[in-house]
CSV table of C-alpha atoms in Angstrom, one decimal:
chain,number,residue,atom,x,y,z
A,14,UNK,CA,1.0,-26.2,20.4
A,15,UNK,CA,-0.9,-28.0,17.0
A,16,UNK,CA,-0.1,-27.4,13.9
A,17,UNK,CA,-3.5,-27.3,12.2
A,18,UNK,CA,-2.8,-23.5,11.2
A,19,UNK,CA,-1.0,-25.2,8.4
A,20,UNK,CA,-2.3,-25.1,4.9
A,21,UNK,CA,-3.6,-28.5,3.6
A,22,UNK,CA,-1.5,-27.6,0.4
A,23,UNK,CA,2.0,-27.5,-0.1
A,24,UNK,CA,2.9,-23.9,-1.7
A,25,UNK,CA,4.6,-25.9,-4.0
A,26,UNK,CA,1.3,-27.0,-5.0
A,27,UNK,CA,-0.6,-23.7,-4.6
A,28,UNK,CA,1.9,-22.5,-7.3
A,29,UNK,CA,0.8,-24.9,-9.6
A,30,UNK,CA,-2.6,-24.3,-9.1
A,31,UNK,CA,-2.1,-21.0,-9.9
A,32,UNK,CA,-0.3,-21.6,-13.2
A,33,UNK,CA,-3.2,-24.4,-14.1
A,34,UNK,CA,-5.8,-21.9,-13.1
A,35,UNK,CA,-4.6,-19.4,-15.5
A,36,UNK,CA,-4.3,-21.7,-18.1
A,37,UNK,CA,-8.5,-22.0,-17.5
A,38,UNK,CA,-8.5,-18.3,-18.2
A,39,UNK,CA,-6.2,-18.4,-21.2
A,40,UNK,CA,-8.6,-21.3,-22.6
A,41,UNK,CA,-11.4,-19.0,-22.8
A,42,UNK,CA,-9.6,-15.8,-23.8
A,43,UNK,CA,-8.9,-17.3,-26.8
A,44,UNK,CA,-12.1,-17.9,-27.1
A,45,UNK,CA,-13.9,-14.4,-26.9
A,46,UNK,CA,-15.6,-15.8,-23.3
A,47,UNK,CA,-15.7,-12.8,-20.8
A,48,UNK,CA,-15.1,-13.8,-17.2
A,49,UNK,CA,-17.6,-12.3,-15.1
A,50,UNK,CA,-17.9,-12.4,-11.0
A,51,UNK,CA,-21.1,-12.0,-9.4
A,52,UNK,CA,-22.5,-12.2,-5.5
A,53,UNK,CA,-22.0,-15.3,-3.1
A,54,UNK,CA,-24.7,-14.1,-1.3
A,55,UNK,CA,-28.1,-13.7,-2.8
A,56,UNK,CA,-32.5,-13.9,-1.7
A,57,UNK,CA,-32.8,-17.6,-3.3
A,58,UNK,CA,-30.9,-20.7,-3.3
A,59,UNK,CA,-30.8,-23.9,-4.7
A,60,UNK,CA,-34.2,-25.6,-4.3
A,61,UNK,CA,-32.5,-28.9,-5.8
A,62,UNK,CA,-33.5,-32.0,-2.9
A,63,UNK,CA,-30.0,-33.2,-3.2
A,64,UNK,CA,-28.3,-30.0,-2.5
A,65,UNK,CA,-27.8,-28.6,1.3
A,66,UNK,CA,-27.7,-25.1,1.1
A,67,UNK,CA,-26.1,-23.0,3.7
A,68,UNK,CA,-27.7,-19.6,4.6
A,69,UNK,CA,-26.7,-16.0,6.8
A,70,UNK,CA,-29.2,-13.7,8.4
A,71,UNK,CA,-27.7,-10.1,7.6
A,72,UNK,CA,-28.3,-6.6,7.9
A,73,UNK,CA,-30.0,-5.0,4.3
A,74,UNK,CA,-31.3,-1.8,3.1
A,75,UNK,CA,-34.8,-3.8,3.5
A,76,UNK,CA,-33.8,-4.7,6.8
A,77,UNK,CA,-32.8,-8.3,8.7
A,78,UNK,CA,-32.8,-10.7,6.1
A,79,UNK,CA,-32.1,-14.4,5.2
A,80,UNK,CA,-29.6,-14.7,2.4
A,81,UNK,CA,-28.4,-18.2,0.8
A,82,UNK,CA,-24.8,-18.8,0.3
A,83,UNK,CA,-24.7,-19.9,-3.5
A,84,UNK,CA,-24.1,-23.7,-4.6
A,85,UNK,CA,-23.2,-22.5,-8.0
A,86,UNK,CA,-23.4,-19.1,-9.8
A,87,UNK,CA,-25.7,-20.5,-12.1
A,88,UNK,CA,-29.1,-18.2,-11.4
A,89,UNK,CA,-26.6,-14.6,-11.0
A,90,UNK,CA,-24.9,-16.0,-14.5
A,91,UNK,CA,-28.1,-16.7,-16.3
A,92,UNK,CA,-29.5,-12.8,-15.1
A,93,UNK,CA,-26.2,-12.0,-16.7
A,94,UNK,CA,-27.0,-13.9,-20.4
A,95,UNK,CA,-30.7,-12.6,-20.2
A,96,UNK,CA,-29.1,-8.8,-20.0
A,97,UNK,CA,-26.8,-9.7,-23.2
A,98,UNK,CA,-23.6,-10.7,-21.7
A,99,UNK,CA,-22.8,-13.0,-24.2
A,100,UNK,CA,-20.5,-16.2,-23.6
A,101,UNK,CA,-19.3,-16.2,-20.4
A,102,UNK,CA,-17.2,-17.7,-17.3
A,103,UNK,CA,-16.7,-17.4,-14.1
A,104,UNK,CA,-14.4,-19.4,-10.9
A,105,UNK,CA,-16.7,-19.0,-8.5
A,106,UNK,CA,-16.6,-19.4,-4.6
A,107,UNK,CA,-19.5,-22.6,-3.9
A,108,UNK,CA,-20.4,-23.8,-0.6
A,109,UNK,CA,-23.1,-27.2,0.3
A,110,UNK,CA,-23.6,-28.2,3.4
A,111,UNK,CA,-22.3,-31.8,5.1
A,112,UNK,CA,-19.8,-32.5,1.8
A,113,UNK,CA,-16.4,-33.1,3.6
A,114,UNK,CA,-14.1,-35.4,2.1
A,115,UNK,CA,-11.5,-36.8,-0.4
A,116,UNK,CA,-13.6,-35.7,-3.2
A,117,UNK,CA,-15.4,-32.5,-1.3
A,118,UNK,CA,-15.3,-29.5,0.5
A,119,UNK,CA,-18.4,-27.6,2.2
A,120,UNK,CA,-16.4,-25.0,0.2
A,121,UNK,CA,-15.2,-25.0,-3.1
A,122,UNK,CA,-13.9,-23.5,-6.7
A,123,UNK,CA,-16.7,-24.0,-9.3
A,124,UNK,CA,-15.9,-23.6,-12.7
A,125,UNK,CA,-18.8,-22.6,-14.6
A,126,UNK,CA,-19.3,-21.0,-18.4
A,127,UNK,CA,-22.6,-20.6,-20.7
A,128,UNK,CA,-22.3,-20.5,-24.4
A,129,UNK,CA,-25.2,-18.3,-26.4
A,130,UNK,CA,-26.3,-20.3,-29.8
A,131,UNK,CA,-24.2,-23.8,-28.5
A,132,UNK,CA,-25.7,-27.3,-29.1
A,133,UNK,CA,-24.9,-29.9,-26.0
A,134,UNK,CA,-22.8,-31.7,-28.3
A,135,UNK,CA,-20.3,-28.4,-29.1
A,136,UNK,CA,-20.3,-27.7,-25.4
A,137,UNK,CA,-19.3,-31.1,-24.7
A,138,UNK,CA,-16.2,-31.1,-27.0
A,139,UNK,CA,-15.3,-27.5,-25.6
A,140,UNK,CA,-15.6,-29.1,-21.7
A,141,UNK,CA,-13.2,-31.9,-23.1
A,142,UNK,CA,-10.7,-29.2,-24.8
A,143,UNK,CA,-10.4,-27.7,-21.3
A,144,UNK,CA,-9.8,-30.8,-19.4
A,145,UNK,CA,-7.0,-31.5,-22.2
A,146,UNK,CA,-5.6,-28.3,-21.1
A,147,UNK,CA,-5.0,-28.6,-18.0
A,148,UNK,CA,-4.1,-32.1,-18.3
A,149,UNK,CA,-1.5,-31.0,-20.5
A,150,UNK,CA,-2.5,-33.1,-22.8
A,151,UNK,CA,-3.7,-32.3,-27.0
A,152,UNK,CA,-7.1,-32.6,-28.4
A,153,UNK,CA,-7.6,-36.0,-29.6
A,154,UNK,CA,-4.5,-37.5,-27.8
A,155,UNK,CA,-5.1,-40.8,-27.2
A,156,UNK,CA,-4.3,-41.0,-23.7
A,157,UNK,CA,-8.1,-39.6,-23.4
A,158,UNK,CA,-10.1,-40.5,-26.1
A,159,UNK,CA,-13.3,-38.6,-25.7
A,160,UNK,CA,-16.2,-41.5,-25.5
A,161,UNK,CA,-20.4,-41.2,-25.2
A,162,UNK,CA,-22.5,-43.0,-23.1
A,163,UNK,CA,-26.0,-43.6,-22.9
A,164,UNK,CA,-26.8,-43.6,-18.8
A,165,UNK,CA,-29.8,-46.6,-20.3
A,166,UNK,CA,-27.2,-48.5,-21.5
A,167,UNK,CA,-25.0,-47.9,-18.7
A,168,UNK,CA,-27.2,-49.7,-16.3
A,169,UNK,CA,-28.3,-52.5,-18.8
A,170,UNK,CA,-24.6,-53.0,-19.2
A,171,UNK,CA,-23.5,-53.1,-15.5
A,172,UNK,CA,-26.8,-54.3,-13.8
A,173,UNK,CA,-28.8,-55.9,-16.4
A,174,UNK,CA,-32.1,-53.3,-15.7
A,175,UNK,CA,-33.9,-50.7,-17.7
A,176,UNK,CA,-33.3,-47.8,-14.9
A,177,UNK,CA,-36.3,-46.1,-16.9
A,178,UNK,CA,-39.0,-49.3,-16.8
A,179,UNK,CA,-37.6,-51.6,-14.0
A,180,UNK,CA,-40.2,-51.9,-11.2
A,181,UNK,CA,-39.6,-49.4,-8.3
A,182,UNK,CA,-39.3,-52.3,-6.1
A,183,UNK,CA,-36.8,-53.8,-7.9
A,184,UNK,CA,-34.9,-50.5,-7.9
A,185,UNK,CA,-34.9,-51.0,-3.9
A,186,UNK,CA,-33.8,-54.2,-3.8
A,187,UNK,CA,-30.5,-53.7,-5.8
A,188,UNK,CA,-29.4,-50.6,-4.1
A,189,UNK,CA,-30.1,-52.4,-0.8
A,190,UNK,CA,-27.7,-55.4,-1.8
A,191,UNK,CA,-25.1,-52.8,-3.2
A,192,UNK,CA,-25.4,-50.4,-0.9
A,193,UNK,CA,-25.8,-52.2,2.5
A,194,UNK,CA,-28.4,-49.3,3.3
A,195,UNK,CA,-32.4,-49.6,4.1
A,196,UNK,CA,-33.9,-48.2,0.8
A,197,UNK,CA,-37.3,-50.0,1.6
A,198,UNK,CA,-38.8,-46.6,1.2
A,199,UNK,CA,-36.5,-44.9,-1.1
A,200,UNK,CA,-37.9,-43.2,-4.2
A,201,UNK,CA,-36.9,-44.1,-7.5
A,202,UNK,CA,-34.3,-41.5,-8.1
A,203,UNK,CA,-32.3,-42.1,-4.8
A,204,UNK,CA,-32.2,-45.7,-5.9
A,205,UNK,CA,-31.1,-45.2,-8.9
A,206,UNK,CA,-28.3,-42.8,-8.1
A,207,UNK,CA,-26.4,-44.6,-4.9
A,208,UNK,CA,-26.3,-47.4,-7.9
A,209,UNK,CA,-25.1,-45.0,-10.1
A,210,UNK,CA,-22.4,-44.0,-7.7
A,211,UNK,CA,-21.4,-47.4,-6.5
A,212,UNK,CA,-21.5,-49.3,-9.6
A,213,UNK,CA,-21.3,-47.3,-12.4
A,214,UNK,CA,-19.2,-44.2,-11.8
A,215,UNK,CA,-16.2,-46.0,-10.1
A,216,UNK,CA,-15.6,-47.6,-13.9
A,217,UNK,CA,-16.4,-44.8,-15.9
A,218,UNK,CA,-13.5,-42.4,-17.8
A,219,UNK,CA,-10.8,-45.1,-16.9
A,220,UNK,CA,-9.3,-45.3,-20.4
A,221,UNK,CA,-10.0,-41.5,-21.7
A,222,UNK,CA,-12.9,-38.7,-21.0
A,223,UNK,CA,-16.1,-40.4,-20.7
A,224,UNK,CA,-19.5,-38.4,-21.2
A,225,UNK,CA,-22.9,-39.9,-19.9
A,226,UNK,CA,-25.7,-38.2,-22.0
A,227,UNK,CA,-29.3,-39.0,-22.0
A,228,UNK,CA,-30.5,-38.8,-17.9
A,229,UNK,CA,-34.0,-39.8,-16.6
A,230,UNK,CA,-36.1,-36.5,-17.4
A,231,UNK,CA,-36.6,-36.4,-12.9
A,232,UNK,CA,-33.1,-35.6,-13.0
A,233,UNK,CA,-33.1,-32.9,-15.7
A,234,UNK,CA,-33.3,-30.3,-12.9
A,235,UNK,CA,-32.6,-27.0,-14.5
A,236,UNK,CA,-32.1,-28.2,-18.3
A,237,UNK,CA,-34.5,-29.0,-21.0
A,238,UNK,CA,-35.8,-32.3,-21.7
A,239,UNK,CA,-36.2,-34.3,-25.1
A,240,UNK,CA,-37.4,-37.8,-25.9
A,241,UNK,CA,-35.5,-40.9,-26.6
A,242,UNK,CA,-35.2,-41.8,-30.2
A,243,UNK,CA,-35.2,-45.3,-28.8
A,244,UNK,CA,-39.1,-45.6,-27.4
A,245,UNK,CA,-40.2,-41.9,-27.0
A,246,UNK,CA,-39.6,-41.9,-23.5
A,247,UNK,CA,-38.5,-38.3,-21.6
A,248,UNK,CA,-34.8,-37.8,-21.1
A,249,UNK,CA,-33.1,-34.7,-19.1
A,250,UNK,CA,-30.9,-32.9,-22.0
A,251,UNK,CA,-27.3,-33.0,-20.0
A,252,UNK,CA,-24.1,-34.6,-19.6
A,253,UNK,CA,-21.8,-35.4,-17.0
A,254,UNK,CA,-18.6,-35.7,-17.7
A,255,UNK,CA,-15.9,-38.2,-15.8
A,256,UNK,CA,-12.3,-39.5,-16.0
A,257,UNK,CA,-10.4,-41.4,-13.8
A,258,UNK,CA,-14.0,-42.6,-12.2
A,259,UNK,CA,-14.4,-39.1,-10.9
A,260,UNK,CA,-17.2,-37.2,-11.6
A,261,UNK,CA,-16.1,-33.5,-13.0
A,262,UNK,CA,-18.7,-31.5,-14.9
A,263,UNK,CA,-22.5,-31.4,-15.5
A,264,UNK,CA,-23.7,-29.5,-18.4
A,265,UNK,CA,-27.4,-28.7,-19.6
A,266,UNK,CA,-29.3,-27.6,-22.9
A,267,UNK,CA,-30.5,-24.6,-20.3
A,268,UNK,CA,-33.8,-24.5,-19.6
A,269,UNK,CA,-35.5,-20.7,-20.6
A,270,UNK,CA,-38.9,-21.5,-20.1
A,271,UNK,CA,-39.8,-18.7,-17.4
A,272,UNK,CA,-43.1,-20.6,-16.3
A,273,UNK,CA,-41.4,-24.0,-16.1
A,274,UNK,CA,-38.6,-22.9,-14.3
A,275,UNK,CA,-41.0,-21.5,-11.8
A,276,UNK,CA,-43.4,-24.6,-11.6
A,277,UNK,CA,-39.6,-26.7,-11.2
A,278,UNK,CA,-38.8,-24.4,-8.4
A,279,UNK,CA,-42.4,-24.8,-6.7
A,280,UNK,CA,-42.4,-29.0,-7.3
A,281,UNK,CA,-38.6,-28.9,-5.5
A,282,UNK,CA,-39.9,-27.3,-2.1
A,283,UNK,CA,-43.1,-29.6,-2.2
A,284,UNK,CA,-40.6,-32.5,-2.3
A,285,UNK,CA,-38.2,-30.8,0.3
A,286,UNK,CA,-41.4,-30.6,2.6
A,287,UNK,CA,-42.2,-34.2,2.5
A,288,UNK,CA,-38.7,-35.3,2.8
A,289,UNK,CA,-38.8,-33.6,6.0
A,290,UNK,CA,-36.0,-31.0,4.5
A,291,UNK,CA,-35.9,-27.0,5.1
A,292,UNK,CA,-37.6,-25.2,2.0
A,293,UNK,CA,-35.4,-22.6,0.4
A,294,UNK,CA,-36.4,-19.5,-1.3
A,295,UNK,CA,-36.4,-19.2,-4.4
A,296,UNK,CA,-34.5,-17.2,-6.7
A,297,UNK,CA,-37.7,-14.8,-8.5
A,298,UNK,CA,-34.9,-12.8,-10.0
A,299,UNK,CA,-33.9,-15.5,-12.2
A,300,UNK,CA,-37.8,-16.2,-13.4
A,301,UNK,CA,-38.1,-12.3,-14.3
A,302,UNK,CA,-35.1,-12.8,-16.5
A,303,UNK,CA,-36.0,-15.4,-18.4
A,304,UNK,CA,-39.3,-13.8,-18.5
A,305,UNK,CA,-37.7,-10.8,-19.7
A,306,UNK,CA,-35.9,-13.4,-22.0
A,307,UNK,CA,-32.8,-15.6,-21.8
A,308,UNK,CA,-31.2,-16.9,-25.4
A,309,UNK,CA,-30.9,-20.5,-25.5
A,310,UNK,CA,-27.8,-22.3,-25.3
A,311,UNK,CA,-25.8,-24.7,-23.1
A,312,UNK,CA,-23.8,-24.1,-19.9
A,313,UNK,CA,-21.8,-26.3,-17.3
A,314,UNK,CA,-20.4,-26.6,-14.2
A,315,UNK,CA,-17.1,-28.1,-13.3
A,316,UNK,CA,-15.4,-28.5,-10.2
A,317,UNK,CA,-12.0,-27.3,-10.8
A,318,UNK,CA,-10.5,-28.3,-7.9
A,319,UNK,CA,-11.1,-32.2,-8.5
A,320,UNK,CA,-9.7,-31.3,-12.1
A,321,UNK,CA,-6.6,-29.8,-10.3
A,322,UNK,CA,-6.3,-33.1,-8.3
A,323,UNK,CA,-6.5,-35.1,-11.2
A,324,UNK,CA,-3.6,-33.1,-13.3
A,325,UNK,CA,-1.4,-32.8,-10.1
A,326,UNK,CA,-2.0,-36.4,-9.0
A,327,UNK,CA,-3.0,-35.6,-5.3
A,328,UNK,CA,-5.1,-38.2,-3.3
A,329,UNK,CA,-7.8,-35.4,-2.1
A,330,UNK,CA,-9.1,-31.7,-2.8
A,331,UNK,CA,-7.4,-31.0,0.1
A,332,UNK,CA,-4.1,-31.3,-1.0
A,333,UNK,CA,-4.9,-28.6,-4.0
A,334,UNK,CA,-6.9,-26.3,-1.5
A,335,UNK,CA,-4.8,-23.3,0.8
A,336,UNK,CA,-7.4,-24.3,3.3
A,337,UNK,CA,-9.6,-27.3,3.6
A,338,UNK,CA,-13.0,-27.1,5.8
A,339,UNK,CA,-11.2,-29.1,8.8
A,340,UNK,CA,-8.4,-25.9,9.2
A,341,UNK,CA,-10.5,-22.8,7.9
């Protein structure tokens, strides 16, 4: 007899996720942020080449029909804002395809909240106030000083390139000596993120919360863009925030531009099709509301059980979930 009907978390441990997760919902209760919960299942999914969505066939009032697991609640969430929810937050149930390990799950707890009328930069000192939170820790202690980065400088600093002029080739040629991977025919964005992840992100949030602002605007996905004050170029309006080298929320100046979500949307499949990957439908609910009209703001996701790891000093995601994907 085995013993893989076992939880992968002590209940111990599943205790103290309990107590850190309602400390997440105290955070925004204080706040005036409603908590919301909308469908896991829905008629689009994430478009987004680096995403694998999963998908069911089920029965429906309109008969058998494909339905995407979600990835994030983002689209449901942003239908919500466009009706006049208001700020809001939701622990949502996320699922992606292939991402096992000590940092993933296929699925998972997302953390995700969108504030009406907020700049990037106020949402980025409310993401920090939460992760201070469940730390445990105080605004401004100095155990994790809050710092910016530039992702330009970032790479200047660590691998002495412009990762928004440097020749394509010479893209391919670092992420093949860091990497140990064939990127001979990588495009620019794959290159530049497997050096992101191996050189950059290991070192990042190691003395306090650090925020990278200021993205290539091909990786803006489904925030705005704005130009760099430094040479005018195009910049995705975002942040990721990381401590400890582990990567823990991505926020956006959300896009609400109905026909350039939509154009986004179409541009994602193209690229799906010649990457030889599945297309996925896409979520026309979400275009009609910000159609209808969406207020503008700034939202983020954040993966709330790394942030659990993190404040309960566990090795993996496993150790903080009832049920990792090996023994569901």
């Amino acid at each position: 007899m085995t013993d893989d009907w076992r939880p992968t978390a002590t209940i111990a441990t599943l205790r103290d996720r309990a107590r850190l997760l309602a400390e997440v919902r105290a955070f925004f209760a204080e706040r005036g942020v409603l908590e919301v919960e909308t469908p896991v299942l829905g008629h689009g999914g994430s478009t987004d080449l680096h995403l694998a969505s999963l998908s069911a066939r089920a029965t429906t009032p309109a008969g058998r029909e494909r339905l995407w697991l979600q990835t994030s609640p983002e689209f449901a969430m942003k239908r919500l804002l466009a009706a006049g929810a208001g700020p809001i937050f939701q622990l949502a149930r996320c699922f992606r395809d292939g991402e096992v390990g000590r940092r993933h799950n296929l699925e998972f707890t997302m953390l995700e909240w969108y504030r009406p009328g907020f700049t990037l930069d106020a949402l980025v000192e409310e993401t920090a106030a939460l992760v201070h939170r469940v730390l445990g820790r105080e605004p401004g202690d100095k155990a994790v000083p809050l710092r910016r980065r530039r992702y330009r400088a970032l790479f200047r600093e660590a691998l002495a390139i412009d990762p928004f002029t440097a020749p394509l080739a010479e893209l391919r040629r670092l992420a093949e000596e860091k990497g140990r991977l064939a990127m001979h025919d990588a495009p620019r964005d794959d290159c530049l993120d497997l050096l992101m992840s191996l050189v950059i992100e290991p070192g990042l949030g190691r003395e306090g919360v650090e925020v990278v602002v200021d993205y290539p605007a091909s990786q803006a996905a489904l925030a705005r863009r704005h130009r760099d004050p430094e040479d005018g170029e195009w910049v995705a309006s975002r942040f990721e925030l990381y401590l400890e080298g582990l990567e823990l929320a991505n926020g956006y100046d959300e896009l609400t531009d109905a026909a350039e979500q939509a154009a986004r949307f179409e541009e994602d499949n193209t690229a799906r099709r010649a990457a030889g990957l599945p297309e996925v439908n896409i979520d026309r609910r979400l275009v009609a509301a910000l159609e209808h009209g969406m207020p503008e703001g700034s939202g983020v996701a954040l993966g709330i059980d790394r942030l659990i790891q993190l404040a309960l000093g566990k090795a993996s995601v496993a150790e903080v979930m009832a049920f990792a994907t090996p023994r569901c």
